mmCIF file with all atom_site columns, N, CA and C in Angstrom:
data_model
loop_
_atom_site.group_PDB
_atom_site.id
_atom_site.type_symbol
_atom_site.label_atom_id
_atom_site.label_alt_id
_atom_site.label_comp_id
_atom_site.label_asym_id
_atom_site.label_entity_id
_atom_site.label_seq_id
_atom_site.pdbx_PDB_ins_code
_atom_site.Cartn_x
_atom_site.Cartn_y
_atom_site.Cartn_z
_atom_site.occupancy
_atom_site.B_iso_or_equiv
_atom_site.pdbx_formal_charge
_atom_site.auth_seq_id
_atom_site.auth_comp_id
_atom_site.auth_asym_id
_atom_site.auth_atom_id
_atom_site.pdbx_PDB_model_num
ATOM 1   N N  . MET A 1 1  ? 63.080 -41.958 53.001 1.00 0.00 ? 1  MET A N  1
ATOM 2   C CA . MET A 1 1  ? 61.858 -42.449 53.240 1.00 0.00 ? 1  MET A CA 1
ATOM 3   C C  . MET A 1 1  ? 61.701 -44.203 53.492 1.00 0.00 ? 1  MET A C  1
ATOM 4   N N  . GLN A 1 2  ? 60.679 -44.373 55.128 1.00 0.00 ? 2  GLN A N  1
ATOM 5   C CA . GLN A 1 2  ? 60.665 -44.992 55.771 1.00 0.00 ? 2  GLN A CA 1
ATOM 6   C C  . GLN A 1 2  ? 59.196 -46.107 55.442 1.00 0.00 ? 2  GLN A C  1
ATOM 7   N N  . ARG A 1 3  ? 59.995 -47.320 54.937 1.00 0.00 ? 3  ARG A N  1
ATOM 8   C CA . ARG A 1 3  ? 58.494 -48.121 54.290 1.00 0.00 ? 3  ARG A CA 1
ATOM 9   C C  . ARG A 1 3  ? 57.777 -47.895 55.465 1.00 0.00 ? 3  ARG A C  1
ATOM 10  N N  . ILE A 1 4  ? 56.152 -48.945 55.135 1.00 0.00 ? 4  ILE A N  1
ATOM 11  C CA . ILE A 1 4  ? 55.891 -48.319 56.150 1.00 0.00 ? 4  ILE A CA 1
ATOM 12  C C  . ILE A 1 4  ? 54.535 -50.511 56.555 1.00 0.00 ? 4  ILE A C  1
ATOM 13  N N  . CYS A 1 5  ? 54.643 -51.289 55.087 1.00 0.00 ? 5  CYS A N  1
ATOM 14  C CA . CYS A 1 5  ? 54.323 -52.279 55.115 1.00 0.00 ? 5  CYS A CA 1
ATOM 15  C C  . CYS A 1 5  ? 55.318 -53.484 55.544 1.00 0.00 ? 5  CYS A C  1
ATOM 16  N N  . VAL A 1 6  ? 54.664 -54.301 55.647 1.00 0.00 ? 6  VAL A N  1
ATOM 17  C CA . VAL A 1 6  ? 55.769 -55.359 55.945 1.00 0.00 ? 6  VAL A CA 1
ATOM 18  C C  . VAL A 1 6  ? 55.186 -56.725 55.172 1.00 0.00 ? 6  VAL A C  1
ATOM 19  N N  . TYR A 1 7  ? 56.234 -57.387 54.659 1.00 0.00 ? 7  TYR A N  1
ATOM 20  C CA . TYR A 1 7  ? 55.979 -59.023 54.357 1.00 0.00 ? 7  TYR A CA 1
ATOM 21  C C  . TYR A 1 7  ? 56.696 -59.749 54.501 1.00 0.00 ? 7  TYR A C  1
ATOM 22  N N  . THR A 1 8  ? 56.010 -61.306 54.126 1.00 0.00 ? 8  THR A N  1
ATOM 23  C CA . THR A 1 8  ? 56.926 -62.732 54.840 1.00 0.00 ? 8  THR A CA 1
ATOM 24  C C  . THR A 1 8  ? 58.304 -62.094 54.867 1.00 0.00 ? 8  THR A C  1
ATOM 25  N N  . LYS A 1 9  ? 59.254 -61.904 54.214 1.00 0.00 ? 9  LYS A N  1
ATOM 26  C CA . LYS A 1 9  ? 60.509 -62.051 54.391 1.00 0.00 ? 9  LYS A CA 1
ATOM 27  C C  . LYS A 1 9  ? 61.228 -60.941 56.071 1.00 0.00 ? 9  LYS A C  1
ATOM 28  N N  . ASP A 1 10 ? 60.168 -59.704 55.869 1.00 0.00 ? 10 ASP A N  1
ATOM 29  C CA . ASP A 1 10 ? 60.226 -59.153 57.064 1.00 0.00 ? 10 ASP A CA 1
ATOM 30  C C  . ASP A 1 10 ? 60.005 -59.712 58.440 1.00 0.00 ? 10 ASP A C  1
ATOM 31  N N  . VAL A 1 11 ? 58.921 -60.621 58.350 1.00 0.00 ? 11 VAL A N  1
ATOM 32  C CA . VAL A 1 11 ? 58.534 -61.390 59.833 1.00 0.00 ? 11 VAL A CA 1
ATOM 33  C C  . VAL A 1 11 ? 59.222 -62.470 59.686 1.00 0.00 ? 11 VAL A C  1
ATOM 34  N N  . GLN A 1 12 ? 59.961 -62.966 58.968 1.00 0.00 ? 12 GLN A N  1
ATOM 35  C CA . GLN A 1 12 ? 61.456 -63.764 59.089 1.00 0.00 ? 12 GLN A CA 1
ATOM 36  C C  . GLN A 1 12 ? 62.474 -63.733 59.583 1.00 0.00 ? 12 GLN A C  1
ATOM 37  N N  . LEU A 1 13 ? 62.818 -62.160 59.118 1.00 0.00 ? 13 LEU A N  1
ATOM 38  C CA . LEU A 1 13 ? 63.855 -62.099 59.761 1.00 0.00 ? 13 LEU A CA 1
ATOM 39  C C  . LEU A 1 13 ? 63.584 -61.186 61.100 1.00 0.00 ? 13 LEU A C  1
ATOM 40  N N  . ILE A 1 14 ? 62.328 -60.477 61.494 1.00 0.00 ? 14 ILE A N  1
ATOM 41  C CA . ILE A 1 14 ? 62.156 -60.687 62.960 1.00 0.00 ? 14 ILE A CA 1
ATOM 42  C C  . ILE A 1 14 ? 62.375 -61.264 63.801 1.00 0.00 ? 14 ILE A C  1
ATOM 43  N N  . THR A 1 15 ? 61.558 -62.061 63.488 1.00 0.00 ? 15 THR A N  1
ATOM 44  C CA . THR A 1 15 ? 60.732 -63.272 64.213 1.00 0.00 ? 15 THR A CA 1
ATOM 45  C C  . THR A 1 15 ? 61.767 -65.134 64.219 1.00 0.00 ? 15 THR A C  1
ATOM 46  N N  . GLY A 1 16 ? 62.305 -64.786 63.366 1.00 0.00 ? 16 GLY A N  1
ATOM 47  C CA . GLY A 1 16 ? 63.436 -66.322 62.728 1.00 0.00 ? 16 GLY A CA 1
ATOM 48  C C  . GLY A 1 16 ? 62.535 -67.837 62.458 1.00 0.00 ? 16 GLY A C  1
ATOM 49  N N  . LYS A 1 17 ? 61.209 -66.869 61.905 1.00 0.00 ? 17 LYS A N  1
ATOM 50  C CA . LYS A 1 17 ? 60.305 -68.482 61.956 1.00 0.00 ? 17 LYS A CA 1
ATOM 51  C C  . LYS A 1 17 ? 60.435 -68.727 60.604 1.00 0.00 ? 17 LYS A C  1
ATOM 52  N N  . SER A 1 18 ? 59.948 -69.829 60.249 1.00 0.00 ? 18 SER A N  1
ATOM 53  C CA . SER A 1 18 ? 60.134 -69.938 58.739 1.00 0.00 ? 18 SER A CA 1
ATOM 54  C C  . SER A 1 18 ? 59.286 -68.956 58.335 1.00 0.00 ? 18 SER A C  1
ATOM 55  N N  . ASP A 1 19 ? 58.906 -69.437 56.418 1.00 0.00 ? 19 ASP A N  1
ATOM 56  C CA . ASP A 1 19 ? 58.382 -68.793 55.443 1.00 0.00 ? 19 ASP A CA 1
ATOM 57  C C  . ASP A 1 19 ? 56.761 -69.075 55.912 1.00 0.00 ? 19 ASP A C  1
ATOM 58  N N  . ARG A 1 20 ? 56.611 -70.510 56.343 1.00 0.00 ? 20 ARG A N  1
ATOM 59  C CA . ARG A 1 20 ? 55.235 -71.428 56.418 1.00 0.00 ? 20 ARG A CA 1
ATOM 60  C C  . ARG A 1 20 ? 54.133 -69.815 57.572 1.00 0.00 ? 20 ARG A C  1
ATOM 61  N N  . LEU A 1 21 ? 55.142 -70.314 58.564 1.00 0.00 ? 21 LEU A N  1
ATOM 62  C CA . LEU A 1 21 ? 54.829 -69.584 59.910 1.00 0.00 ? 21 LEU A CA 1
ATOM 63  C C  . LEU A 1 21 ? 54.584 -68.031 59.796 1.00 0.00 ? 21 LEU A C  1
ATOM 64  N N  . SER A 1 22 ? 55.822 -67.697 58.801 1.00 0.00 ? 22 SER A N  1
ATOM 65  C CA . SER A 1 22 ? 55.760 -66.164 58.636 1.00 0.00 ? 22 SER A CA 1
ATOM 66  C C  . SER A 1 22 ? 54.225 -66.015 58.110 1.00 0.00 ? 22 SER A C  1
ATOM 67  N N  . ARG A 1 23 ? 54.122 -66.278 56.957 1.00 0.00 ? 23 ARG A N  1
ATOM 68  C CA . ARG A 1 23 ? 53.025 -65.967 56.248 1.00 0.00 ? 23 ARG A CA 1
ATOM 69  C C  . ARG A 1 23 ? 51.514 -65.976 56.657 1.00 0.00 ? 23 ARG A C  1
ATOM 70  N N  . GLU A 1 24 ? 51.643 -67.406 57.956 1.00 0.00 ? 24 GLU A N  1
ATOM 71  C CA . GLU A 1 24 ? 50.763 -67.523 58.714 1.00 0.00 ? 24 GLU A CA 1
ATOM 72  C C  . GLU A 1 24 ? 50.257 -66.392 59.804 1.00 0.00 ? 24 GLU A C  1
ATOM 73  N N  . ILE A 1 25 ? 51.484 -66.069 60.289 1.00 0.00 ? 25 ILE A N  1
ATOM 74  C CA . ILE A 1 25 ? 51.392 -64.513 60.982 1.00 0.00 ? 25 ILE A CA 1
ATOM 75  C C  . ILE A 1 25 ? 50.795 -63.354 60.395 1.00 0.00 ? 25 ILE A C  1
ATOM 76  N N  . ILE A 1 26 ? 51.051 -62.893 59.458 1.00 0.00 ? 26 ILE A N  1
ATOM 77  C CA . ILE A 1 26 ? 50.551 -62.316 58.173 1.00 0.00 ? 26 ILE A CA 1
ATOM 78  C C  . ILE A 1 26 ? 48.980 -62.270 58.324 1.00 0.00 ? 26 ILE A C  1
ATOM 79  N N  . ASN A 1 27 ? 48.630 -63.767 58.271 1.00 0.00 ? 27 ASN A N  1
ATOM 80  C CA . ASN A 1 27 ? 47.271 -63.792 57.608 1.00 0.00 ? 27 ASN A CA 1
ATOM 81  C C  . ASN A 1 27 ? 46.292 -63.798 58.873 1.00 0.00 ? 27 ASN A C  1
ATOM 82  N N  . HIS A 1 28 ? 46.884 -64.046 59.852 1.00 0.00 ? 28 HIS A N  1
ATOM 83  C CA . HIS A 1 28 ? 46.163 -63.892 61.246 1.00 0.00 ? 28 HIS A CA 1
ATOM 84  C C  . HIS A 1 28 ? 46.002 -62.441 61.668 1.00 0.00 ? 28 HIS A C  1
ATOM 85  N N  . ILE A 1 29 ? 47.006 -61.702 61.728 1.00 0.00 ? 29 ILE A N  1
ATOM 86  C CA . ILE A 1 29 ? 46.840 -60.193 61.660 1.00 0.00 ? 29 ILE A CA 1
ATOM 87  C C  . ILE A 1 29 ? 45.852 -59.580 60.992 1.00 0.00 ? 29 ILE A C  1
ATOM 88  N N  . LYS A 1 30 ? 45.790 -60.106 59.304 1.00 0.00 ? 30 LYS A N  1
ATOM 89  C CA . LYS A 1 30 ? 44.885 -59.527 58.114 1.00 0.00 ? 30 LYS A CA 1
ATOM 90  C C  . LYS A 1 30 ? 42.958 -60.297 59.082 1.00 0.00 ? 30 LYS A C  1
ATOM 91  N N  . ARG A 1 31 ? 43.388 -61.476 59.401 1.00 0.00 ? 31 ARG A N  1
ATOM 92  C CA . ARG A 1 31 ? 41.704 -61.754 59.930 1.00 0.00 ? 31 ARG A CA 1
ATOM 93  C C  . ARG A 1 31 ? 41.204 -61.448 60.666 1.00 0.00 ? 31 ARG A C  1
ATOM 94  N N  . THR A 1 32 ? 42.291 -61.025 61.715 1.00 0.00 ? 32 THR A N  1
ATOM 95  C CA . THR A 1 32 ? 41.826 -59.986 62.991 1.00 0.00 ? 32 THR A CA 1
ATOM 96  C C  . THR A 1 32 ? 41.779 -58.318 62.993 1.00 0.00 ? 32 THR A C  1
ATOM 97  N N  . LYS A 1 33 ? 42.554 -57.937 61.989 1.00 0.00 ? 33 LYS A N  1
ATOM 98  C CA . LYS A 1 33 ? 42.280 -56.608 61.726 1.00 0.00 ? 33 LYS A CA 1
ATOM 99  C C  . LYS A 1 33 ? 40.615 -56.307 60.243 1.00 0.00 ? 33 LYS A C  1
ATOM 100 N N  . ASN A 1 34 ? 40.328 -57.591 60.142 1.00 0.00 ? 34 ASN A N  1
ATOM 101 C CA . ASN A 1 34 ? 39.203 -57.644 59.236 1.00 0.00 ? 34 ASN A CA 1
ATOM 102 C C  . ASN A 1 34 ? 40.146 -56.923 57.869 1.00 0.00 ? 34 ASN A C  1
ATOM 103 N N  . LYS A 1 35 ? 40.935 -57.274 57.307 1.00 0.00 ? 35 LYS A N  1
ATOM 104 C CA . LYS A 1 35 ? 41.409 -56.867 55.912 1.00 0.00 ? 35 LYS A CA 1
ATOM 105 C C  . LYS A 1 35 ? 41.512 -58.025 54.854 1.00 0.00 ? 35 LYS A C  1
ATOM 106 N N  . GLU A 1 36 ? 40.911 -57.249 53.512 1.00 0.00 ? 36 GLU A N  1
ATOM 107 C CA . GLU A 1 36 ? 41.114 -58.314 52.589 1.00 0.00 ? 36 GLU A CA 1
ATOM 108 C C  . GLU A 1 36 ? 42.498 -59.051 51.982 1.00 0.00 ? 36 GLU A C  1
ATOM 109 N N  . LYS A 1 37 ? 42.481 -59.623 51.222 1.00 0.00 ? 37 LYS A N  1
ATOM 110 C CA . LYS A 1 37 ? 44.094 -60.536 50.919 1.00 0.00 ? 37 LYS A CA 1
ATOM 111 C C  . LYS A 1 37 ? 44.830 -59.627 50.480 1.00 0.00 ? 37 LYS A C  1
ATOM 112 N N  . HIS A 1 38 ? 44.264 -58.379 49.712 1.00 0.00 ? 38 HIS A N  1
ATOM 113 C CA . HIS A 1 38 ? 45.485 -57.582 48.871 1.00 0.00 ? 38 HIS A CA 1
ATOM 114 C C  . HIS A 1 38 ? 45.635 -56.672 49.457 1.00 0.00 ? 38 HIS A C  1
ATOM 115 N N  . GLN A 1 39 ? 44.986 -56.660 50.252 1.00 0.00 ? 39 GLN A N  1
ATOM 116 C CA . GLN A 1 39 ? 45.342 -54.889 51.827 1.00 0.00 ? 39 GLN A CA 1
ATOM 117 C C  . GLN A 1 39 ? 46.529 -55.841 52.685 1.00 0.00 ? 39 GLN A C  1
ATOM 118 N N  . PRO A 1 40 ? 47.859 -54.712 52.240 1.00 0.00 ? 40 PRO A N  1
ATOM 119 C CA . PRO A 1 40 ? 49.413 -55.057 53.345 1.00 0.00 ? 40 PRO A CA 1
ATOM 120 C C  . PRO A 1 40 ? 48.768 -55.134 54.711 1.00 0.00 ? 40 PRO A C  1
ATOM 121 N N  . VAL A 1 41 ? 50.250 -55.331 55.788 1.00 0.00 ? 41 VAL A N  1
ATOM 122 C CA . VAL A 1 41 ? 50.242 -55.478 56.949 1.00 0.00 ? 41 VAL A CA 1
ATOM 123 C C  . VAL A 1 41 ? 50.905 -54.202 56.810 1.00 0.00 ? 41 VAL A C  1
ATOM 124 N N  . SER A 1 42 ? 50.666 -53.295 58.085 1.00 0.00 ? 42 SER A N  1
ATOM 125 C CA . SER A 1 42 ? 51.411 -52.080 58.337 1.00 0.00 ? 42 SER A CA 1
ATOM 126 C C  . SER A 1 42 ? 52.895 -52.587 59.736 1.00 0.00 ? 42 SER A C  1
ATOM 127 N N  . ILE A 1 43 ? 53.463 -51.857 59.555 1.00 0.00 ? 43 ILE A N  1
ATOM 128 C CA . ILE A 1 43 ? 54.540 -51.852 60.832 1.00 0.00 ? 43 ILE A CA 1
ATOM 129 C C  . ILE A 1 43 ? 54.099 -52.078 61.915 1.00 0.00 ? 43 ILE A C  1
ATOM 130 N N  . PHE A 1 44 ? 53.134 -50.906 62.297 1.00 0.00 ? 44 PHE A N  1
ATOM 131 C CA . PHE A 1 44 ? 52.603 -50.875 63.612 1.00 0.00 ? 44 PHE A CA 1
ATOM 132 C C  . PHE A 1 44 ? 51.155 -51.995 64.178 1.00 0.00 ? 44 PHE A C  1
ATOM 133 N N  . GLU A 1 45 ? 50.667 -52.622 62.462 1.00 0.00 ? 45 GLU A N  1
ATOM 134 C CA . GLU A 1 45 ? 49.540 -53.785 62.700 1.00 0.00 ? 45 GLU A CA 1
ATOM 135 C C  . GLU A 1 45 ? 50.810 -55.068 63.520 1.00 0.00 ? 45 GLU A C  1
ATOM 136 N N  . LEU A 1 46 ? 52.427 -54.944 62.565 1.00 0.00 ? 46 LEU A N  1
ATOM 137 C CA . LEU A 1 46 ? 52.896 -56.009 63.237 1.00 0.00 ? 46 LEU A CA 1
ATOM 138 C C  . LEU A 1 46 ? 53.129 -56.042 64.912 1.00 0.00 ? 46 LEU A C  1
ATOM 139 N N  . SER A 1 47 ? 53.525 -54.771 64.622 1.00 0.00 ? 47 SER A N  1
ATOM 140 C CA . SER A 1 47 ? 54.223 -54.682 66.690 1.00 0.00 ? 47 SER A CA 1
ATOM 141 C C  . SER A 1 47 ? 52.914 -54.891 67.495 1.00 0.00 ? 47 SER A C  1
ATOM 142 N N  . GLU A 1 48 ? 52.326 -54.434 67.243 1.00 0.00 ? 48 GLU A N  1
ATOM 143 C CA . GLU A 1 48 ? 50.815 -54.909 68.211 1.00 0.00 ? 48 GLU A CA 1
ATOM 144 C C  . GLU A 1 48 ? 50.767 -55.990 68.226 1.00 0.00 ? 48 GLU A C  1
ATOM 145 N N  . TYR A 1 49 ? 51.027 -57.117 67.152 1.00 0.00 ? 49 TYR A N  1
ATOM 146 C CA . TYR A 1 49 ? 50.275 -58.448 67.056 1.00 0.00 ? 49 TYR A CA 1
ATOM 147 C C  . TYR A 1 49 ? 51.672 -58.638 68.090 1.00 0.00 ? 49 TYR A C  1
ATOM 148 N N  . LEU A 1 50 ? 53.254 -58.470 67.922 1.00 0.00 ? 50 LEU A N  1
ATOM 149 C CA . LEU A 1 50 ? 54.158 -59.243 68.491 1.00 0.00 ? 50 LEU A CA 1
ATOM 150 C C  . LEU A 1 50 ? 54.560 -58.399 69.930 1.00 0.00 ? 50 LEU A C  1
ATOM 151 N N  . ASN A 1 51 ? 54.331 -57.168 69.998 1.00 0.00 ? 51 ASN A N  1
ATOM 152 C CA . ASN A 1 51 ? 54.258 -56.599 71.048 1.00 0.00 ? 51 ASN A CA 1
ATOM 153 C C  . ASN A 1 51 ? 55.788 -56.413 71.644 1.00 0.00 ? 51 ASN A C  1
ATOM 154 N N  . ILE A 1 52 ? 56.148 -55.725 70.367 1.00 0.00 ? 52 ILE A N  1
ATOM 155 C CA . ILE A 1 52 ? 57.855 -55.191 69.492 1.00 0.00 ? 52 ILE A CA 1
ATOM 156 C C  . ILE A 1 52 ? 57.137 -53.775 69.486 1.00 0.00 ? 52 ILE A C  1
ATOM 157 N N  . PRO A 1 53 ? 57.888 -52.907 70.067 1.00 0.00 ? 53 PRO A N  1
ATOM 158 C CA . PRO A 1 53 ? 58.178 -51.168 69.870 1.00 0.00 ? 53 PRO A CA 1
ATOM 159 C C  . PRO A 1 53 ? 58.050 -50.911 67.735 1.00 0.00 ? 53 PRO A C  1
ATOM 160 N N  . ALA A 1 54 ? 56.892 -50.310 67.546 1.00 0.00 ? 54 ALA A N  1
ATOM 161 C CA . ALA A 1 54 ? 56.993 -50.144 65.639 1.00 0.00 ? 54 ALA A CA 1
ATOM 162 C C  . ALA A 1 54 ? 58.813 -49.487 65.689 1.00 0.00 ? 54 ALA A C  1
ATOM 163 N N  . ASP A 1 55 ? 58.991 -48.798 66.482 1.00 0.00 ? 55 ASP A N  1
ATOM 164 C CA . ASP A 1 55 ? 60.620 -47.765 65.820 1.00 0.00 ? 55 ASP A CA 1
ATOM 165 C C  . ASP A 1 55 ? 61.339 -49.213 66.216 1.00 0.00 ? 55 ASP A C  1
ATOM 166 N N  . GLU A 1 56 ? 61.237 -50.236 66.955 1.00 0.00 ? 56 GLU A N  1
ATOM 167 C CA . GLU A 1 56 ? 62.491 -50.918 67.010 1.00 0.00 ? 56 GLU A CA 1
ATOM 168 C C  . GLU A 1 56 ? 62.049 -52.114 65.332 1.00 0.00 ? 56 GLU A C  1
ATOM 169 N N  . ILE A 1 57 ? 60.751 -52.558 65.346 1.00 0.00 ? 57 ILE A N  1
ATOM 170 C CA . ILE A 1 57 ? 60.624 -53.340 63.891 1.00 0.00 ? 57 ILE A CA 1
ATOM 171 C C  . ILE A 1 57 ? 61.185 -52.369 62.621 1.00 0.00 ? 57 ILE A C  1
ATOM 172 N N  . ALA A 1 58 ? 60.995 -51.063 62.741 1.00 0.00 ? 58 ALA A N  1
ATOM 173 C CA . ALA A 1 58 ? 61.770 -50.088 62.036 1.00 0.00 ? 58 ALA A CA 1
ATOM 174 C C  . ALA A 1 58 ? 63.210 -50.513 61.301 1.00 0.00 ? 58 ALA A C  1
ATOM 175 N N  . ARG A 1 59 ? 63.541 -50.040 62.376 1.00 0.00 ? 59 ARG A N  1
ATOM 176 C CA . ARG A 1 59 ? 65.105 -50.241 62.782 1.00 0.00 ? 59 ARG A CA 1
ATOM 177 C C  . ARG A 1 59 ? 65.839 -51.565 61.793 1.00 0.00 ? 59 ARG A C  1
ATOM 178 N N  . LEU A 1 60 ? 65.075 -52.386 62.094 1.00 0.00 ? 60 LEU A N  1
ATOM 179 C CA . LEU A 1 60 ? 65.546 -54.063 62.348 1.00 0.00 ? 60 LEU A CA 1
ATOM 180 C C  . LEU A 1 60 ? 64.848 -53.662 60.411 1.00 0.00 ? 60 LEU A C  1
ATOM 181 N N  . LEU A 1 61 ? 64.021 -53.313 59.795 1.00 0.00 ? 61 LEU A N  1
ATOM 182 C CA . LEU A 1 61 ? 64.083 -53.543 58.335 1.00 0.00 ? 61 LEU A CA 1
ATOM 183 C C  . LEU A 1 61 ? 64.956 -52.516 58.037 1.00 0.00 ? 61 LEU A C  1
ATOM 184 N N  . LYS A 1 62 ? 65.831 -51.720 58.113 1.00 0.00 ? 62 LYS A N  1
ATOM 185 C CA . LYS A 1 62 ? 66.725 -50.664 57.612 1.00 0.00 ? 62 LYS A CA 1
ATOM 186 C C  . LYS A 1 62 ? 67.768 -51.174 57.172 1.00 0.00 ? 62 LYS A C  1
#
């Protein structure tokens, strides 16, 4: 089974950015998608933001 949601550590792994910058990326995605604090960010939303195919992100998270 494949995960759909991404977390700060996942963004760090994919981008190589620090914890702080990874949280800012997630928060920026939430603001642009009009999500509330408790709503997770999906692999598809992260792939759209980073302009990386979703299947590539999913492969990196396995």
